[in-house]
Short mmCIF file of C-alpha atoms in Angstrom, two decimals:
data_model
loop_
_atom_site.label_atom_id
_atom_site.label_comp_id
_atom_site.label_asym_id
_atom_site.label_seq_id
_atom_site.Cartn_x
_atom_site.Cartn_y
_atom_site.Cartn_z
CA MET A 20 -48.87 -136.48 137.74
CA ASP A 21 -47.40 -133.60 135.71
CA ASN A 22 -43.78 -133.29 134.64
CA GLN A 23 -42.77 -131.08 137.61
CA GLU A 24 -44.21 -133.62 140.05
CA THR A 25 -42.38 -136.40 138.18
CA ILE A 26 -39.08 -134.63 138.79
CA LYS A 27 -39.73 -134.50 142.53
CA TRP A 28 -40.97 -138.07 142.63
CA THR A 29 -38.02 -139.62 140.79
CA GLY A 30 -35.38 -137.39 142.30
CA LEU A 31 -33.76 -137.06 138.86
CA LYS A 32 -32.53 -133.90 137.24
CA PHE A 33 -33.46 -132.90 133.73
CA ASN A 34 -30.52 -132.08 131.46
CA THR A 35 -30.37 -129.09 129.15
CA THR A 36 -29.00 -130.70 126.00
CA ASP A 37 -29.07 -128.47 122.92
CA PHE A 38 -30.53 -130.76 120.25
CA ARG A 39 -29.52 -128.22 117.60
CA GLU A 40 -25.88 -129.12 118.21
CA LYS A 41 -26.28 -132.84 118.84
CA LYS A 42 -28.95 -135.26 117.67
CA PRO A 43 -30.41 -138.10 119.76
CA ILE A 44 -30.22 -141.59 118.27
CA LEU A 45 -31.04 -145.15 119.30
CA THR A 46 -28.61 -147.89 118.25
CA PHE A 47 -29.39 -151.62 118.43
CA LEU A 48 -26.54 -153.28 120.34
CA ARG A 49 -28.18 -156.71 120.67
CA GLY A 50 -31.03 -158.47 118.91
CA ASP A 51 -31.93 -159.19 115.31
CA GLN A 52 -31.46 -155.57 114.23
CA VAL A 53 -27.96 -155.13 115.65
CA GLY A 54 -26.17 -152.15 114.11
CA ARG A 55 -29.34 -150.36 113.08
CA HIS A 56 -29.64 -146.78 114.30
CA ILE A 57 -32.71 -144.56 114.54
CA LEU A 58 -32.59 -140.77 114.63
CA LEU A 59 -35.18 -139.53 117.13
CA ALA A 60 -37.57 -136.69 116.32
CA GLU A 61 -39.37 -134.43 118.78
CA ASP A 62 -42.32 -136.79 119.16
CA THR A 63 -43.28 -140.10 120.77
CA ILE A 64 -42.37 -143.51 119.38
CA THR A 65 -43.56 -146.93 120.53
CA LEU A 66 -41.48 -150.12 120.62
CA GLY A 67 -42.92 -153.62 120.59
CA ARG A 68 -44.00 -156.67 118.58
CA ALA A 69 -47.27 -155.16 117.30
CA PRO A 70 -47.29 -154.38 113.55
CA ASP A 71 -48.28 -150.78 114.24
CA ALA A 72 -45.41 -150.14 116.68
CA THR A 73 -43.16 -147.33 115.47
CA ILE A 74 -40.19 -149.66 115.92
CA LEU A 75 -41.15 -153.29 115.40
CA ILE A 76 -39.03 -155.68 117.45
CA ASN A 77 -39.12 -159.40 116.61
CA ASP A 78 -38.38 -160.72 120.09
CA ASN A 79 -40.71 -163.16 121.84
CA HIS A 80 -39.79 -161.68 125.22
CA VAL A 81 -40.94 -158.22 124.12
CA SER A 82 -44.63 -157.29 124.59
CA ARG A 83 -46.76 -156.20 121.66
CA VAL A 84 -46.69 -152.63 122.93
CA HIS A 85 -43.73 -152.75 125.28
CA CYS A 86 -42.60 -149.17 125.94
CA ASN A 87 -42.38 -145.75 124.38
CA ILE A 88 -39.88 -142.92 124.17
CA GLU A 89 -41.49 -139.55 124.61
CA TYR A 90 -40.03 -136.11 123.90
CA ASP A 91 -40.79 -133.57 126.63
CA LYS A 92 -40.70 -130.14 125.01
CA GLN A 93 -40.92 -128.24 128.29
CA PHE A 94 -37.76 -129.76 129.75
CA ASN A 95 -36.06 -130.66 126.45
CA VAL A 96 -35.54 -134.34 127.34
CA TYR A 97 -36.59 -137.80 126.20
CA LEU A 98 -38.51 -139.99 128.63
CA LEU A 99 -38.62 -143.79 128.60
CA ASN A 100 -42.02 -145.17 129.66
CA ASP A 101 -42.79 -148.84 130.24
CA LEU A 102 -46.31 -149.63 128.96
CA ASN A 103 -47.20 -152.42 131.40
CA SER A 104 -44.99 -154.88 129.54
CA SER A 105 -44.98 -158.50 130.68
CA ASN A 106 -41.22 -158.77 131.24
CA GLY A 107 -40.49 -155.16 132.09
CA THR A 108 -38.26 -152.47 130.64
CA LEU A 109 -34.77 -152.12 132.04
CA LEU A 110 -32.59 -149.04 131.95
CA ASN A 111 -28.94 -149.91 132.63
CA ASP A 112 -30.04 -153.23 134.21
CA GLU A 113 -32.57 -151.55 136.52
CA ARG A 114 -36.28 -152.08 135.96
CA VAL A 115 -38.09 -148.77 135.42
CA SER A 116 -41.62 -147.54 134.78
CA ARG A 117 -40.62 -144.01 133.78
CA ALA A 118 -37.16 -142.49 133.47
CA ILE A 119 -35.22 -139.71 131.81
CA LEU A 120 -32.81 -140.87 129.10
CA GLU A 121 -29.24 -139.69 129.39
CA GLU A 122 -26.18 -140.06 127.17
CA GLY A 123 -25.00 -143.68 127.02
CA ASP A 124 -28.09 -145.22 128.65
CA LYS A 125 -28.91 -148.79 127.61
CA ILE A 126 -32.55 -149.81 127.20
CA ILE A 127 -33.13 -153.55 127.67
CA MET A 128 -36.26 -155.40 126.52
CA GLY A 129 -36.00 -159.18 126.53
CA GLY A 130 -32.97 -160.06 124.39
CA THR A 131 -32.94 -156.65 122.69
CA VAL A 132 -30.61 -153.87 123.82
CA LEU A 133 -30.64 -150.30 122.50
CA LYS A 134 -28.26 -147.49 123.37
CA TYR A 135 -29.35 -143.86 123.64
CA SER A 136 -26.69 -141.46 122.38
CA LEU A 137 -26.27 -137.82 121.48
CA VAL A 138 -24.24 -137.44 118.31
CA ASP A 139 -22.97 -134.69 116.04
CA LYS A 140 -22.87 -134.63 112.24
CA ILE A 141 -19.61 -136.58 112.05
CA ASP A 142 -20.97 -139.24 114.43
CA ILE A 143 -24.13 -139.56 112.31
CA GLU A 144 -22.01 -140.09 109.19
CA PHE A 145 -19.94 -142.69 111.06
CA HIS A 146 -23.04 -144.55 112.24
CA GLY A 147 -24.34 -144.49 108.68
CA GLU A 148 -21.14 -146.04 107.36
CA LEU A 149 -21.14 -148.61 110.16
CA GLU A 150 -24.74 -149.56 109.37
CA LYS A 151 -23.74 -150.06 105.73
CA LEU A 152 -20.93 -152.39 106.75
CA ILE A 153 -23.30 -154.43 108.90
CA ASN A 154 -26.41 -154.40 106.71
CA ILE A 155 -25.24 -154.04 103.09
CA ASP A 156 -23.77 -156.83 100.96
CA GLU A 157 -20.46 -155.46 99.72
CA LEU A 158 -20.56 -157.26 96.38
CA THR A 159 -24.05 -156.25 95.23
CA GLY A 160 -25.01 -153.20 97.30
CA LEU A 161 -28.21 -154.94 98.40
CA VAL A 162 -29.23 -155.44 102.04
CA VAL A 163 -27.95 -158.59 103.71
CA LYS A 164 -30.35 -161.48 104.24
CA ARG A 165 -30.68 -160.88 108.00
CA ARG A 166 -31.91 -157.32 107.49
CA PHE A 167 -34.12 -158.42 104.60
CA ASP A 168 -35.76 -161.09 106.76
CA GLU A 169 -36.47 -158.53 109.51
CA GLU A 170 -38.16 -156.18 107.07
CA LEU A 171 -40.08 -158.98 105.35
CA HIS A 172 -41.56 -160.18 108.65
CA ARG A 173 -42.55 -156.63 109.53
CA HIS A 174 -44.21 -156.03 106.15
CA VAL A 175 -46.01 -159.38 106.26
CA ALA A 176 -47.46 -158.42 109.67
CA VAL A 177 -48.52 -155.02 108.33
CA ALA A 178 -50.09 -156.59 105.20
CA HIS A 179 -52.19 -158.93 107.34
CA ARG A 180 -53.22 -156.10 109.66
CA ASP A 181 -54.20 -153.76 106.82
CA GLU A 182 -55.47 -156.55 104.54
CA SER A 183 -53.15 -155.21 101.86
CA LYS A 184 -51.18 -156.96 99.14
CA LEU A 185 -47.57 -158.11 99.26
CA SER A 186 -45.67 -160.20 96.75
CA MET A 187 -42.34 -161.98 96.64
CA LEU A 188 -39.74 -162.67 93.94
CA MET A 189 -37.06 -165.36 94.06
CA MET A 190 -34.36 -165.03 91.39
CA ASP A 191 -31.50 -167.25 90.24
CA LEU A 192 -28.89 -166.44 87.58
CA ASP A 193 -28.66 -168.91 84.71
CA GLY A 194 -25.22 -169.95 83.52
CA ILE A 195 -23.11 -168.68 86.40
CA LYS A 196 -21.42 -172.09 86.82
CA THR A 197 -20.35 -172.03 83.18
CA ILE A 198 -18.94 -168.53 83.61
CA ASN A 199 -17.00 -169.62 86.72
CA ASP A 200 -15.70 -172.77 85.02
CA THR A 201 -14.67 -171.15 81.73
CA ARG A 202 -13.65 -167.64 82.79
CA GLY A 203 -12.88 -167.96 86.50
CA HIS A 204 -14.57 -166.87 89.69
CA PRO A 205 -13.69 -163.15 89.33
CA PHE A 206 -15.92 -163.11 86.23
CA GLY A 207 -18.67 -164.87 88.16
CA ALA A 208 -18.39 -162.35 90.99
CA TYR A 209 -18.54 -159.51 88.46
CA THR A 210 -21.71 -160.99 86.95
CA ILE A 211 -23.36 -161.31 90.37
CA ALA A 212 -22.39 -157.75 91.30
CA GLU A 213 -23.77 -156.29 88.05
CA THR A 214 -27.00 -158.24 88.44
CA GLY A 215 -27.42 -156.96 91.99
CA LYS A 216 -27.19 -153.40 90.67
CA LEU A 217 -29.83 -154.12 88.05
CA VAL A 218 -32.18 -155.70 90.59
CA LYS A 219 -31.72 -152.75 92.93
CA LYS A 220 -32.37 -150.22 90.15
CA ILE A 221 -35.64 -151.86 89.12
CA ILE A 222 -37.01 -152.84 92.54
CA SER A 223 -36.01 -149.71 94.49
CA GLY A 224 -39.09 -147.61 95.12
CA ARG A 225 -41.28 -150.72 94.81
CA GLY A 226 -39.78 -152.87 97.55
CA LEU A 227 -36.62 -154.30 99.08
CA SER A 228 -34.06 -156.72 97.62
CA SER A 229 -31.33 -158.93 98.99
CA ARG A 230 -28.73 -161.39 97.82
CA PHE A 231 -30.02 -164.74 99.03
CA GLY A 232 -26.67 -166.44 98.61
CA GLY A 233 -24.33 -167.24 95.74
CA ASP A 234 -26.07 -166.14 92.57
CA GLU A 235 -29.61 -165.98 94.01
CA PHE A 236 -31.59 -162.84 94.83
CA MET A 237 -34.94 -162.12 96.42
CA SER A 238 -37.26 -159.13 96.63
CA PHE A 239 -40.55 -158.32 98.32
CA LEU A 240 -42.96 -155.72 96.99
CA PRO A 241 -45.43 -154.21 99.50
CA GLY A 242 -48.81 -153.40 97.99
CA ALA A 243 -48.09 -155.40 94.82
CA THR A 244 -50.49 -157.98 93.40
CA LEU A 245 -49.15 -161.13 91.78
CA GLU A 246 -49.67 -159.56 88.35
CA GLU A 247 -47.69 -156.46 89.36
CA ALA A 248 -44.93 -158.62 90.79
CA VAL A 249 -44.74 -160.63 87.57
CA ALA A 250 -44.43 -157.37 85.61
CA ALA A 251 -41.57 -156.24 87.86
CA ALA A 252 -39.92 -159.64 87.49
CA GLU A 253 -40.21 -159.45 83.72
CA SER A 254 -38.48 -156.05 83.83
CA VAL A 255 -35.60 -157.62 85.77
CA ARG A 256 -35.43 -160.60 83.41
CA ALA A 257 -35.36 -158.41 80.29
CA GLU A 258 -32.79 -156.04 81.80
CA VAL A 259 -30.43 -158.91 82.64
CA GLU A 260 -30.83 -160.45 79.18
CA SER A 261 -30.06 -157.16 77.38
CA HIS A 262 -27.41 -155.80 79.76
CA SER A 263 -23.86 -155.47 78.47
CA TYR A 264 -21.89 -157.68 80.84
CA GLU A 265 -18.28 -157.11 79.85
CA LYS A 266 -15.08 -157.63 81.85
CA GLU A 267 -11.55 -157.31 80.51
CA GLY A 268 -12.92 -157.12 77.00
CA ILE A 269 -14.84 -160.39 77.38
CA ARG A 270 -18.61 -160.29 76.86
CA LEU A 271 -20.69 -162.45 79.16
CA ARG A 272 -24.29 -163.44 78.48
CA PRO A 273 -26.09 -164.60 81.63
CA THR A 274 -29.86 -164.76 81.99
CA ILE A 275 -32.07 -165.00 85.06
CA SER A 276 -35.00 -167.18 86.12
CA ILE A 277 -37.60 -165.78 88.51
CA GLY A 278 -40.42 -167.17 90.63
CA ALA A 279 -43.23 -164.93 91.90
CA ALA A 280 -45.82 -165.45 94.64
CA GLU A 281 -48.42 -163.30 96.41
CA LEU A 282 -49.00 -163.42 100.17
CA GLY A 283 -52.04 -165.49 101.08
CA LYS A 284 -54.44 -165.05 103.98
CA ASP A 285 -52.82 -166.00 107.32
CA GLU A 286 -49.66 -167.00 105.44
CA SER A 287 -46.29 -166.51 107.16
CA ALA A 288 -43.18 -164.99 105.63
CA GLU A 289 -41.68 -168.48 105.48
CA ASP A 290 -44.72 -169.82 103.60
CA LEU A 291 -44.46 -167.00 101.07
CA LEU A 292 -40.73 -167.59 100.55
CA LYS A 293 -41.35 -171.31 100.01
CA ARG A 294 -44.00 -170.72 97.34
CA ALA A 295 -41.84 -168.15 95.53
CA ASP A 296 -38.95 -170.63 95.61
CA GLU A 297 -41.18 -173.36 94.19
CA ALA A 298 -42.19 -170.99 91.39
CA LEU A 299 -38.48 -170.34 90.72
CA TYR A 300 -37.88 -174.07 90.30
CA ARG A 301 -40.72 -174.20 87.79
CA ALA A 302 -39.05 -171.40 85.83
CA LYS A 303 -35.73 -173.26 85.84
CA ASN A 304 -37.32 -176.57 84.84
CA ALA A 305 -39.32 -174.93 82.04
CA GLY A 306 -36.16 -173.81 80.25
CA LYS A 307 -34.76 -170.90 82.32
CA ASN A 308 -34.72 -167.18 81.42
CA ARG A 309 -38.39 -166.81 82.32
CA VAL A 310 -40.83 -165.80 85.06
CA SER A 311 -43.12 -168.38 86.65
CA THR A 312 -45.82 -168.33 89.32
#
């Protein structure tokens, strides 16, 4: 069935949106990626649980290859196509096999809901700021743990599929309790914030980092062997040790302990995190301010 026949069959009308003036985006309204937005290009993207899906969705009620969104150049529209998913694809609460996306439409797959919108430059900037508020830790500038976990699971799946390397770092500041007790919590918060910036500077381009909670941080490095992860960890450790932490004329001297682990065959993200955390404890117990595996 060609596109013209599809029009007759569905009884729908194609719009004539000028994508030069407004850009199409998908925004996650519900699910583990809530707040994330995706700018659509003039191509086809797939959504599902499979590692090679364009948009990976960690939802047990979503099929591995659940649906796709296809740009139709002839009619200048985006089409939603269900790909024989087990639980179906809903558009505005109505199950569909193929439909034209229009402004404000909600795509429902299991417990995941995405909204299709057409936005201008100001809207795109707003969505960007909103995503920062939802996904970025205000104190450190690193992604929040929820977003980090989503990305880690995706990269673990990809590493297993491609039989590629992936390594994990768990980090814990040494001496933050002493700083809080002797100088006050604003000094502790300053130390955590500065450390987050250092971690981001060193890990950016190699992987993704997050504040785990309190004065702990974590990073994963796609494609990195254990040896490469240890080298990155040593760079973080040395940078923290030599950094000039100074607030209100008071010099602070924290250090950091780091545990490193490499993803094993058939190992889950949770298994990898546990082994990196165990390595961190070994670093702390061995005297702190060091990297352990």
